[in-house]
Coordinates of C-alpha atoms in Angstrom, one line a residue:
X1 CA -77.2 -100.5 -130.2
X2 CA -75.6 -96.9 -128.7
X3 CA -76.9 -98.3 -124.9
X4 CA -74.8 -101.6 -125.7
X5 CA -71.7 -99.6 -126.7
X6 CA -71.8 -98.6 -130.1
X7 CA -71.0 -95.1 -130.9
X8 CA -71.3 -94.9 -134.5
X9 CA -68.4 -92.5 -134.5
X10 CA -67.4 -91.2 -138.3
X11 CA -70.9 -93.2 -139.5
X12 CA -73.7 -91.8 -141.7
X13 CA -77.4 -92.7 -140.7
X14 CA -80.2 -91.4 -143.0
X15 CA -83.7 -91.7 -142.1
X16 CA -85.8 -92.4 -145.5
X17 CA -89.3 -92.5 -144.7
X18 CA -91.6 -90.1 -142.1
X19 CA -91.8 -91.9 -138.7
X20 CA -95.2 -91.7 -136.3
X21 CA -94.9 -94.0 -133.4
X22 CA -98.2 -92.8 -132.2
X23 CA -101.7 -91.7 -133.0
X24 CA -103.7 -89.2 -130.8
X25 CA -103.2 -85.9 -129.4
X26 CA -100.4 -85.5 -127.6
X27 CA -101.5 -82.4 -125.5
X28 CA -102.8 -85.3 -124.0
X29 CA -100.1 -87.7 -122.8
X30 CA -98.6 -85.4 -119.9
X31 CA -101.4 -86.9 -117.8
X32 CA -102.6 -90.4 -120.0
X33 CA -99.7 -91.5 -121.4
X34 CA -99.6 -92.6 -124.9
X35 CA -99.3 -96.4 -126.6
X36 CA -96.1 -96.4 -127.0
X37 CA -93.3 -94.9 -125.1
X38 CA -90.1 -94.7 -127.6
X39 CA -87.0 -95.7 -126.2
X40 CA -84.4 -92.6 -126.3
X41 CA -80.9 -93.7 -128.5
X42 CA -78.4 -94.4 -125.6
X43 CA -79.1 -94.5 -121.9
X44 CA -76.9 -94.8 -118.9
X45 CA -74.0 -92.7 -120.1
X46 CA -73.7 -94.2 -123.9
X47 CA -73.3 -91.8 -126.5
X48 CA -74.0 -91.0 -129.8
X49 CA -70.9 -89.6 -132.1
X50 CA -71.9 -90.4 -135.3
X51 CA -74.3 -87.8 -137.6
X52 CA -78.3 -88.6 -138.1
X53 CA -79.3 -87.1 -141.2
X54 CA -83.2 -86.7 -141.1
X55 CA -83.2 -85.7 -144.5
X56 CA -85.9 -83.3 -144.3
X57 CA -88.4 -86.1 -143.1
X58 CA -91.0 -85.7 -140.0
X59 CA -90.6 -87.9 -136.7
X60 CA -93.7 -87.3 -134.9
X61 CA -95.9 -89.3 -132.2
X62 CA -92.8 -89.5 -129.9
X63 CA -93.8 -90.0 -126.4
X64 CA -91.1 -90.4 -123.8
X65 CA -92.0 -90.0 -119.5
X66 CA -89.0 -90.6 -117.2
X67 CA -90.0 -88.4 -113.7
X68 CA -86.6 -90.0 -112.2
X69 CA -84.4 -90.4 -115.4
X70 CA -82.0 -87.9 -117.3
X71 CA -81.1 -86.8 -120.3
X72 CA -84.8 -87.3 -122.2
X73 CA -84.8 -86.8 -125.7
X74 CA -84.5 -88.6 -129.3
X75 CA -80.7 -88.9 -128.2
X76 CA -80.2 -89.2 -124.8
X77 CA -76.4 -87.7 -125.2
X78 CA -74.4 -86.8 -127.7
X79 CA -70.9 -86.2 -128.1
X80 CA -69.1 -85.7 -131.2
X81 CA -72.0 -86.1 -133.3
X82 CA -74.0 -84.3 -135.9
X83 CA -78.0 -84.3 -136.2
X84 CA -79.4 -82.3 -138.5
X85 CA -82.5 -82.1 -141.3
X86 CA -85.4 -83.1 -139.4
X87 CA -89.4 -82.1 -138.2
X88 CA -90.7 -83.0 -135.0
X89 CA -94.0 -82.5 -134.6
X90 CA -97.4 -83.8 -132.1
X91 CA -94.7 -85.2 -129.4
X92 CA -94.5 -85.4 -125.7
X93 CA -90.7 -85.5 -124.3
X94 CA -90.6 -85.5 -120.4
X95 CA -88.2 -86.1 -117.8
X96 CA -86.8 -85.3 -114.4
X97 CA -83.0 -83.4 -115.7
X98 CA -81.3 -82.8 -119.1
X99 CA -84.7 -82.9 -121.1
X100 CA -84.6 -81.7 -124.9
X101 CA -86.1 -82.6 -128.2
X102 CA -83.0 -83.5 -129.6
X103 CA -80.8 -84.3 -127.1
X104 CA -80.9 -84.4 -123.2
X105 CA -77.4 -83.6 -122.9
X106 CA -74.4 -82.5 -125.3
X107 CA -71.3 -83.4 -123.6
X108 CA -68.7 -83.2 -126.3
X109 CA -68.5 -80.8 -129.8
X110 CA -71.4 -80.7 -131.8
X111 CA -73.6 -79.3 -134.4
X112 CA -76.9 -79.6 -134.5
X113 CA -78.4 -77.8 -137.4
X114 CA -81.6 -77.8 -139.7
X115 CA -84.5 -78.8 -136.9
X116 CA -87.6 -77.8 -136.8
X117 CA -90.0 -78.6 -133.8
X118 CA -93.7 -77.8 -134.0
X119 CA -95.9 -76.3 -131.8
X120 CA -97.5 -79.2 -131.0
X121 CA -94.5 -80.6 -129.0
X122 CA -94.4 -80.0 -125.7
X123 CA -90.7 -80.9 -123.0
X124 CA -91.6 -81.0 -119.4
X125 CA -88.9 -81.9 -116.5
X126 CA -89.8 -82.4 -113.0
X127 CA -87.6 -81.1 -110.2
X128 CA -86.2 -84.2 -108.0
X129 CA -86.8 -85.1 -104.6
X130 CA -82.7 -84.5 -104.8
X131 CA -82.9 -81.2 -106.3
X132 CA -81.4 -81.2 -109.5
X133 CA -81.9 -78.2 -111.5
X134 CA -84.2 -79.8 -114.0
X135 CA -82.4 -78.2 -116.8
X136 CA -84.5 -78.2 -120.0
X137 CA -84.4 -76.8 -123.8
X138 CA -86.4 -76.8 -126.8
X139 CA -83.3 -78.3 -128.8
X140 CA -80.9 -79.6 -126.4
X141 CA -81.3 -80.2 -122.3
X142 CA -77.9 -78.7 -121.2
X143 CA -74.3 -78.8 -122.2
X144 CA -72.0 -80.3 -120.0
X145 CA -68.7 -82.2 -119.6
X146 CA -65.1 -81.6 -118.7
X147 CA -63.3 -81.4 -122.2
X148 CA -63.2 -78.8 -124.1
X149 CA -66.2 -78.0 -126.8
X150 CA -68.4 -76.3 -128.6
X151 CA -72.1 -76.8 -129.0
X152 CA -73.1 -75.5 -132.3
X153 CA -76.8 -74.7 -133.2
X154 CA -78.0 -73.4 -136.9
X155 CA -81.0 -73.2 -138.4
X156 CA -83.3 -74.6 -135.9
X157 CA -87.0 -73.2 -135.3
X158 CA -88.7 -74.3 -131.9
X159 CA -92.0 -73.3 -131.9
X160 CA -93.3 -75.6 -129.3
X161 CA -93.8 -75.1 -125.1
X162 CA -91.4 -75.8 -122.6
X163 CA -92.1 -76.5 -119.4
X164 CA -90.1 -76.8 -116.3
X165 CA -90.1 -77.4 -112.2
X166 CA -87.3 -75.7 -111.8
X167 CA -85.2 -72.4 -113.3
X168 CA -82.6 -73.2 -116.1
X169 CA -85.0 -73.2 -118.9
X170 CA -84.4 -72.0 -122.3
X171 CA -86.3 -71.9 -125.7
X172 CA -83.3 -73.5 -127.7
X173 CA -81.1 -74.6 -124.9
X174 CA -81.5 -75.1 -121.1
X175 CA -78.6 -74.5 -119.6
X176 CA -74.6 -74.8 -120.1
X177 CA -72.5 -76.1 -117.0
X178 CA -68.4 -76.3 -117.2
X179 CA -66.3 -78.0 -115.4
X180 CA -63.2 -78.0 -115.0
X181 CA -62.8 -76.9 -118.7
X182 CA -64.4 -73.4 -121.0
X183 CA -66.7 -74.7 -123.7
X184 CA -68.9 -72.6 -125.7
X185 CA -72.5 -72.3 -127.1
X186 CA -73.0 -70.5 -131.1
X187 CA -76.5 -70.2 -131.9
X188 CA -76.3 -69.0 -135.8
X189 CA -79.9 -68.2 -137.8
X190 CA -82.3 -69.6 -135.2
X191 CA -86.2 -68.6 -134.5
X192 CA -87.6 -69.0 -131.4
X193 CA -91.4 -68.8 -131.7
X194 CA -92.4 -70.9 -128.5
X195 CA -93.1 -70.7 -125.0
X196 CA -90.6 -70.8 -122.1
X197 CA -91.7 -70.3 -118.3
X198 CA -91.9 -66.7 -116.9
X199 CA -89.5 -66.8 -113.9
X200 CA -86.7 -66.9 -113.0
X201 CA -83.4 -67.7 -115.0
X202 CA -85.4 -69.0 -118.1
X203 CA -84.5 -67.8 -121.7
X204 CA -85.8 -67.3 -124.6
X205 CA -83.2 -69.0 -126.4
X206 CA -80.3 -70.1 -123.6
X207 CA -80.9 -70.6 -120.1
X208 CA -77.9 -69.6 -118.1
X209 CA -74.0 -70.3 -117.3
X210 CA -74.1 -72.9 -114.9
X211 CA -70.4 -72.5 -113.3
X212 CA -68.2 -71.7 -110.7
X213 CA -65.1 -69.3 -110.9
X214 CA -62.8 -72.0 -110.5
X215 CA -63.9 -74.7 -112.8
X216 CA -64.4 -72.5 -116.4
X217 CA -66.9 -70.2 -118.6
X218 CA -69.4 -70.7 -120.6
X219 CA -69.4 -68.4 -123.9
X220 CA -72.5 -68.0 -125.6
X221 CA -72.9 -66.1 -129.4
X222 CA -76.1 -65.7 -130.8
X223 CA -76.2 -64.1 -134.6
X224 CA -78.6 -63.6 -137.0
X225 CA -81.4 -65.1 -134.7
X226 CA -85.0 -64.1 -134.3
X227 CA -87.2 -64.0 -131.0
X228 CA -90.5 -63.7 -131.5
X229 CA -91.9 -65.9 -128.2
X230 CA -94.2 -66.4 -126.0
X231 CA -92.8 -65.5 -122.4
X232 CA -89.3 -65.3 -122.1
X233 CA -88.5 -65.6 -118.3
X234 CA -85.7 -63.2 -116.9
X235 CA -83.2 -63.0 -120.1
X236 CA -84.6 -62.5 -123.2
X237 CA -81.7 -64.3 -125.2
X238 CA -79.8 -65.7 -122.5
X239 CA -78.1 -64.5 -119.4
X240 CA -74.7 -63.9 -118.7
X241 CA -72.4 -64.4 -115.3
X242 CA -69.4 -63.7 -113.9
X243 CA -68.0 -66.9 -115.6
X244 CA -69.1 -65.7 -118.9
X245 CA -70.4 -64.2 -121.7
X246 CA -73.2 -63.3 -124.1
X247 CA -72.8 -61.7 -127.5
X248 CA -75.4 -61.0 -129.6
X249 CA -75.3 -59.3 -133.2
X250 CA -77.6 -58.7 -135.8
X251 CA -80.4 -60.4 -134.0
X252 CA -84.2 -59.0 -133.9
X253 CA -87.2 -59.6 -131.6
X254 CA -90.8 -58.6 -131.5
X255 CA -92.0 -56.4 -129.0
X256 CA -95.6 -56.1 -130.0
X257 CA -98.7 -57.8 -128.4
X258 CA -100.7 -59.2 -130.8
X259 CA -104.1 -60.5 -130.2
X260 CA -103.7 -63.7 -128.7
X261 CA -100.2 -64.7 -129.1
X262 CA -99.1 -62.4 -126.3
X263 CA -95.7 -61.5 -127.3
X264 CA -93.6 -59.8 -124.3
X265 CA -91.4 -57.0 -124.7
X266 CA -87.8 -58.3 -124.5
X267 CA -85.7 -55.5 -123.3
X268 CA -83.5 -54.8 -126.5
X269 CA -81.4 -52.5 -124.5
X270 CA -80.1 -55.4 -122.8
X271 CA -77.7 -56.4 -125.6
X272 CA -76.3 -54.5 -128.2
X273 CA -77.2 -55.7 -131.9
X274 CA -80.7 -56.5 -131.0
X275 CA -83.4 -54.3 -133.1
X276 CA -86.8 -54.3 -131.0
X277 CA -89.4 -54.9 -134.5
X278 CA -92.8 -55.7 -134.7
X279 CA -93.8 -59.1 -135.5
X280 CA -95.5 -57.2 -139.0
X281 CA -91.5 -56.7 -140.3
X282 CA -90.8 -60.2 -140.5
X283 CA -93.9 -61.2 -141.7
X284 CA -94.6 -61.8 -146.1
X285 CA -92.2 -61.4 -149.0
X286 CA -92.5 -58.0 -148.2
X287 CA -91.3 -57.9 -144.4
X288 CA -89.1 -55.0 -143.9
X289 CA -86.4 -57.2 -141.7
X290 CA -83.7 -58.9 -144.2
X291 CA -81.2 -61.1 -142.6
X292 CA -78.4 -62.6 -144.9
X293 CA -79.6 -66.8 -144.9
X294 CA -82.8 -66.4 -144.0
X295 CA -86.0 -66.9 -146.2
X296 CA -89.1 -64.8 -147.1
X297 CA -92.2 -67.2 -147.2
X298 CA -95.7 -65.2 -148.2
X299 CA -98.0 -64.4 -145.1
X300 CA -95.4 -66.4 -143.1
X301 CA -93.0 -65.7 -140.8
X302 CA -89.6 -65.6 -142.4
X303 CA -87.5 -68.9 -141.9
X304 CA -83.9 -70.0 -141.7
X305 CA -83.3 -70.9 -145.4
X306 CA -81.3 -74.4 -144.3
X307 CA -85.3 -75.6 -143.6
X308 CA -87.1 -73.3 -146.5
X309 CA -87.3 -76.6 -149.1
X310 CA -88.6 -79.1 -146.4
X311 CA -91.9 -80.7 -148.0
X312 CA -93.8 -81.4 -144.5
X313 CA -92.7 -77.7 -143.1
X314 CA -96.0 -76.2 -142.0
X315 CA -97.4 -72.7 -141.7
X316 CA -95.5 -71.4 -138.3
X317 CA -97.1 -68.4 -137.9
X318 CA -100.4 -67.1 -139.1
X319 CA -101.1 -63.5 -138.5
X320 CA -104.3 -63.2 -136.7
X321 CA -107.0 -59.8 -136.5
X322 CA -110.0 -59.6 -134.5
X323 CA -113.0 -58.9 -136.5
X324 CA -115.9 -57.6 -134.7
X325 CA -119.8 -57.6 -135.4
X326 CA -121.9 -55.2 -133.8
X327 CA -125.9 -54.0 -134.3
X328 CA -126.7 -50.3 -135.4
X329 CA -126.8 -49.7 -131.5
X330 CA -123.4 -50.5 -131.1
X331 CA -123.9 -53.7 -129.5
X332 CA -121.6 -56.3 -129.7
X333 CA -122.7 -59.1 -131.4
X334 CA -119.8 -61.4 -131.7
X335 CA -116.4 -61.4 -131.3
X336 CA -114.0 -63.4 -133.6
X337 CA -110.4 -64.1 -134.9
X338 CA -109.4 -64.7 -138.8
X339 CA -106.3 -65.1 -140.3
X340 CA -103.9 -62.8 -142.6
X341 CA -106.4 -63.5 -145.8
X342 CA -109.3 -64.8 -144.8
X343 CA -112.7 -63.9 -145.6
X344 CA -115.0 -62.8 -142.5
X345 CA -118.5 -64.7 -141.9
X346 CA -121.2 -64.2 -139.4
X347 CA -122.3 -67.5 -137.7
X348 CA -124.9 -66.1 -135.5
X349 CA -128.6 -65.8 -136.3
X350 CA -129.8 -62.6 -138.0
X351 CA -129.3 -59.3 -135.9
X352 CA -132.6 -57.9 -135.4
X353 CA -134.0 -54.4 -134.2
X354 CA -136.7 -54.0 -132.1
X355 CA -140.2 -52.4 -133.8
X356 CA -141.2 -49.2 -133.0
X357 CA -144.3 -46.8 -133.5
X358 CA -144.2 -46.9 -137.2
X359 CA -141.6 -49.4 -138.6
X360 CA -140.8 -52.9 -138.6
X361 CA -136.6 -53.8 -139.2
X362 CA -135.6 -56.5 -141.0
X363 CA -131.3 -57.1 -141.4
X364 CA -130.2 -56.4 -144.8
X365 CA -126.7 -56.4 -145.0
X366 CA -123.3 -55.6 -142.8
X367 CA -121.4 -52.2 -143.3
X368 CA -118.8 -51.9 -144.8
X369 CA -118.7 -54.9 -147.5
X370 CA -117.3 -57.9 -146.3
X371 CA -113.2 -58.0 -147.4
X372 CA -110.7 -60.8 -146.8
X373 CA -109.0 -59.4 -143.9
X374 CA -105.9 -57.0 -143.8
X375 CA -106.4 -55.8 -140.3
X376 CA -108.7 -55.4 -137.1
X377 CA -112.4 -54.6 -138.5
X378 CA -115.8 -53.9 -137.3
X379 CA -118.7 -54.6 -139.5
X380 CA -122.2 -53.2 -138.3
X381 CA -125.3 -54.4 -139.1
X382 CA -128.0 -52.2 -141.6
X383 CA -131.7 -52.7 -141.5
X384 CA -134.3 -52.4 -143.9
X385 CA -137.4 -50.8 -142.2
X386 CA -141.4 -51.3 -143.3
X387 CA -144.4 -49.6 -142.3
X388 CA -147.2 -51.4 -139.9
X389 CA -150.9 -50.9 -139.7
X390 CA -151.9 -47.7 -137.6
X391 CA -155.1 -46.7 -136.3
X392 CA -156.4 -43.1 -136.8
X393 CA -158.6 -43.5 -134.4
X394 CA -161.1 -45.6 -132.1
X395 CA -163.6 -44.9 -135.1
X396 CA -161.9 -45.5 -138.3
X397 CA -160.8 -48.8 -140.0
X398 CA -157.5 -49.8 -140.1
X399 CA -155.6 -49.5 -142.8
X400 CA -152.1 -49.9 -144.3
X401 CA -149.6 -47.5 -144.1
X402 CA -147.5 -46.9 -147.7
X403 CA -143.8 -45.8 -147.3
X404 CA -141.6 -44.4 -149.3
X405 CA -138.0 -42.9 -148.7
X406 CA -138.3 -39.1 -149.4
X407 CA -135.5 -36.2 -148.9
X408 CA -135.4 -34.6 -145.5
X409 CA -137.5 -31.7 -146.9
X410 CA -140.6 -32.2 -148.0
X411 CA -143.4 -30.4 -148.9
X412 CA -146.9 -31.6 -148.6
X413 CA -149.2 -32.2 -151.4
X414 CA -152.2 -31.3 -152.7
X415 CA -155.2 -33.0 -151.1
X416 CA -156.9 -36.0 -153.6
X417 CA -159.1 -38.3 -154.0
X418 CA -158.6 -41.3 -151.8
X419 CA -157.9 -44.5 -153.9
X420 CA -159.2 -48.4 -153.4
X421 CA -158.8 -49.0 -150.1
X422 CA -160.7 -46.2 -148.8
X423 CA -164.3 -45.0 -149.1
X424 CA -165.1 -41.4 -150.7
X425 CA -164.0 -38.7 -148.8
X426 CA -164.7 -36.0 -151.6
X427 CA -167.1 -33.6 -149.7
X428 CA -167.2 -34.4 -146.0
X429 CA -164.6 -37.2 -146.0
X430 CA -161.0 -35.8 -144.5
X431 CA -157.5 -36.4 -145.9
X432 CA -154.7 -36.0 -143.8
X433 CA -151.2 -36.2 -145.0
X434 CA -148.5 -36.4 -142.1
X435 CA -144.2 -36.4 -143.0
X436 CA -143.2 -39.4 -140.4
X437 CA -139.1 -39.5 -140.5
X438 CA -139.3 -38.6 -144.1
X439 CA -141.9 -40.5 -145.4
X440 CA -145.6 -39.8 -146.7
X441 CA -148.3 -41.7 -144.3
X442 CA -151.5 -41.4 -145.7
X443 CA -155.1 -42.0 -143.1
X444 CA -158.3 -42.4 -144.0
X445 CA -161.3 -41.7 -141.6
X446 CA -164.6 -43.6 -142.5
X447 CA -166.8 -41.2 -144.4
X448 CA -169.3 -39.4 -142.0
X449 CA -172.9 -40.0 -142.0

């Protein structure tokens, strides 16, 4: 209906149910496309002014592959319009310009608020054979058109991966272009917890100011928002120009690099109200970070509050440790990753420890007790040792060896009688007690005729 002309200006839409439109994997469909491709709401310029309430439902199975169209995304361009309360999740968006979850392109005043996108969404442009600049966001392609606006962005999480041909690459938004007019981009409460490209002007939550001198600005405020992503390219929250500006207050990133999630250092120095904080202070009900309409969630990362009560909002991040088994040597058996909370488990076979002159190992237990896990560990493996037959000599019989565990010093005792297992050795039979490694080995020769 928007691609035949309707605009649905000053109409409500609420979605009612969860919507999957396919089944899979969708890590997948960049290279075998899914089922079903979904047809983005409005295409060749048509626009959507109305407001899409998702009402706190989950769209997910969306797969959408145009390598020569723009503006990819549920809404294909928006202007005037409102969409807001909504989950995204196990969804493929991909184009060749202007791609976004949300929207490919924004080109009149909006808000888009309340959106969460998984990390199991992925939005991929492809540079043109005519060179367009590919511009591409985890929210929202790009901005762009001659009147006037602002694009307004609250509460929205993307914790998916963005990929891009080309440079103008950001984790919320791609990129804003103005002409002839100023319009402006306020990102309010966001968390970025993603992956944008490493290079060149990609970042981590607005790509760049896409103008020239004569034609207007792009202003960009970002407040109360948290970066804790994966690769940020050159500008850490978004880079300014000649043509513009960025503020940033009371904002936070992590600067930590933790396990695998290889967080980057993002520069805080590069913008005043930015506190450089390890991923630890915004994690739990007890994170040290407190940002006025944000949410605490335990052994979660803390949330915008405008998506705390959604019922299909998933863990987003998952502190992990590396717990390491070794043998008594100090070799390393296995290495693993657990969760905040878990409880470690082995899943090898037993450790073992070779025999030696007197003993035989056998594993008895890991050191220290097993704990759910608060932090990096090592647990080494203990052995319980038993003695083996010895022979005293090319003459005697064999016989077993008794161990006990006795202090470090011992003194021997007084020769007796042997017991069963050995014939008499009262007269010319010998005893011989020997301390091996603190315990009493006791040989018997075969009495002498």
């Amino acid at each position: 209906q928007v691609t035949a002309g309707t605009t649905y200006t000053g109409e409500f839409i609420k979605l009612d149910a969860d919507l999957t439109f396919n089944t899979g994997n969708a890590v997948d469909w960049a290279t075998t496309p899914a089922a079903h491709t979904v047809p983005r709401v409005g295409v060749d310029g048509k626009k959507f002014s109305g407001t899409f309430d998702g009402y706190g439902h989950t769209v997910s199975g969306v797969y959408m592959s145009g390598e020569t169209d723009d503006g990819i995304g549920l809404f294909a361009d928006i202007a005037g319009a409102t969409i807001q309360n909504l989950l995204v999740r196990n969804s493929y968006i991909g184009g060749q310009d202007y791609v976004g979850t949300i929207a490919g392109e924004v080109s009149a005043e909006t808000t888009i608020k309340n959106i969460y996108v998984h990390s199991d969404v992925t939005v991929e442009s492809t540079q043109s054979a005519s060179g367009k600049l590919a511009q591409t966001g985890g929210i929202v392609g790009a901005c762009y058109g001659k009147p006037q606006f602002t694009l307004t962005l609250s509460d929205c999480v993307f914790a998916g991966t963005v990929l891009a041909a080309a440079t103008y690459t950001g984790g919320l938004i791609g990129a804003g272009n103005s002409s002839p007019n100023k319009h402006d981009v306020v990102l309010t409460n966001c968390l970025m917890i993603g992956v944008v490209p490493n290079k060149g002007n990609c970042g981590g939550f607005f790509s760049t100011n896409n103008c020239k001198a004569d034609t207007g600005t792009v202003n960009t405020t970002i407040t109360g928002c948290v970066y804790a992503g994966r690769q940020f390219g050159s500008y850490p929250f978004g880079s300014g120009s000649t043509y513009g500006t960025v503020t940033v207050t009371n904002c936070y990133t992590t600067t930590l690099k933790e396990n695998n999630m290889a967080y980057k250092s993002l520069d805080a120095e590069s913008a005043e109200g930015v506190a450089a904080v390890t991923l630890k202070a915004l994690m739990g009900t007890d994170a040290s970070v407190t940002i006025p309409g944000w949410t605490k969630r335990a052994n979660d990362i803390m949330i915008p509050s405008g998506i705390a009560s959604f019922a299909g909002l998933p863990q987003m991040i998952v502190l992990q440790y590396t717990i390491t088994w070794e043998n008594d040597d100090g070799t390393v058996l296995a290495t693993e990753v657990y969760d905040l909370g878990e409880v470690p488990e082995y899943k090898g076979e037993d450790p073992t420890k070779a025999e030696d002159e007197n003993y035989t190992y056998k594993f008895n237990r890991w050191s220290p007790v097993i704990e759910a896990v608060i932090g990096d560990a090592t647990y080494t493996a203990v052995f319980s040792r038993s003695g083996k037959l010895i022979p005293a000599d090319s003459e005697t019989d064999e016989v077993p060896v008794t161990t006990t565990e006795a202090p470090a010093t011992t003194t021997a005792a007084p020769e007796k009688p042997a017991k069963k297992g050995c014939k008499s050795v009262i007269g010319s039979g010998i005893a011989v007690i020997m301390m091996i490694a603190g315990a009493g080995v006791v040989l018997c020769r075969k009495k002498e005729r």
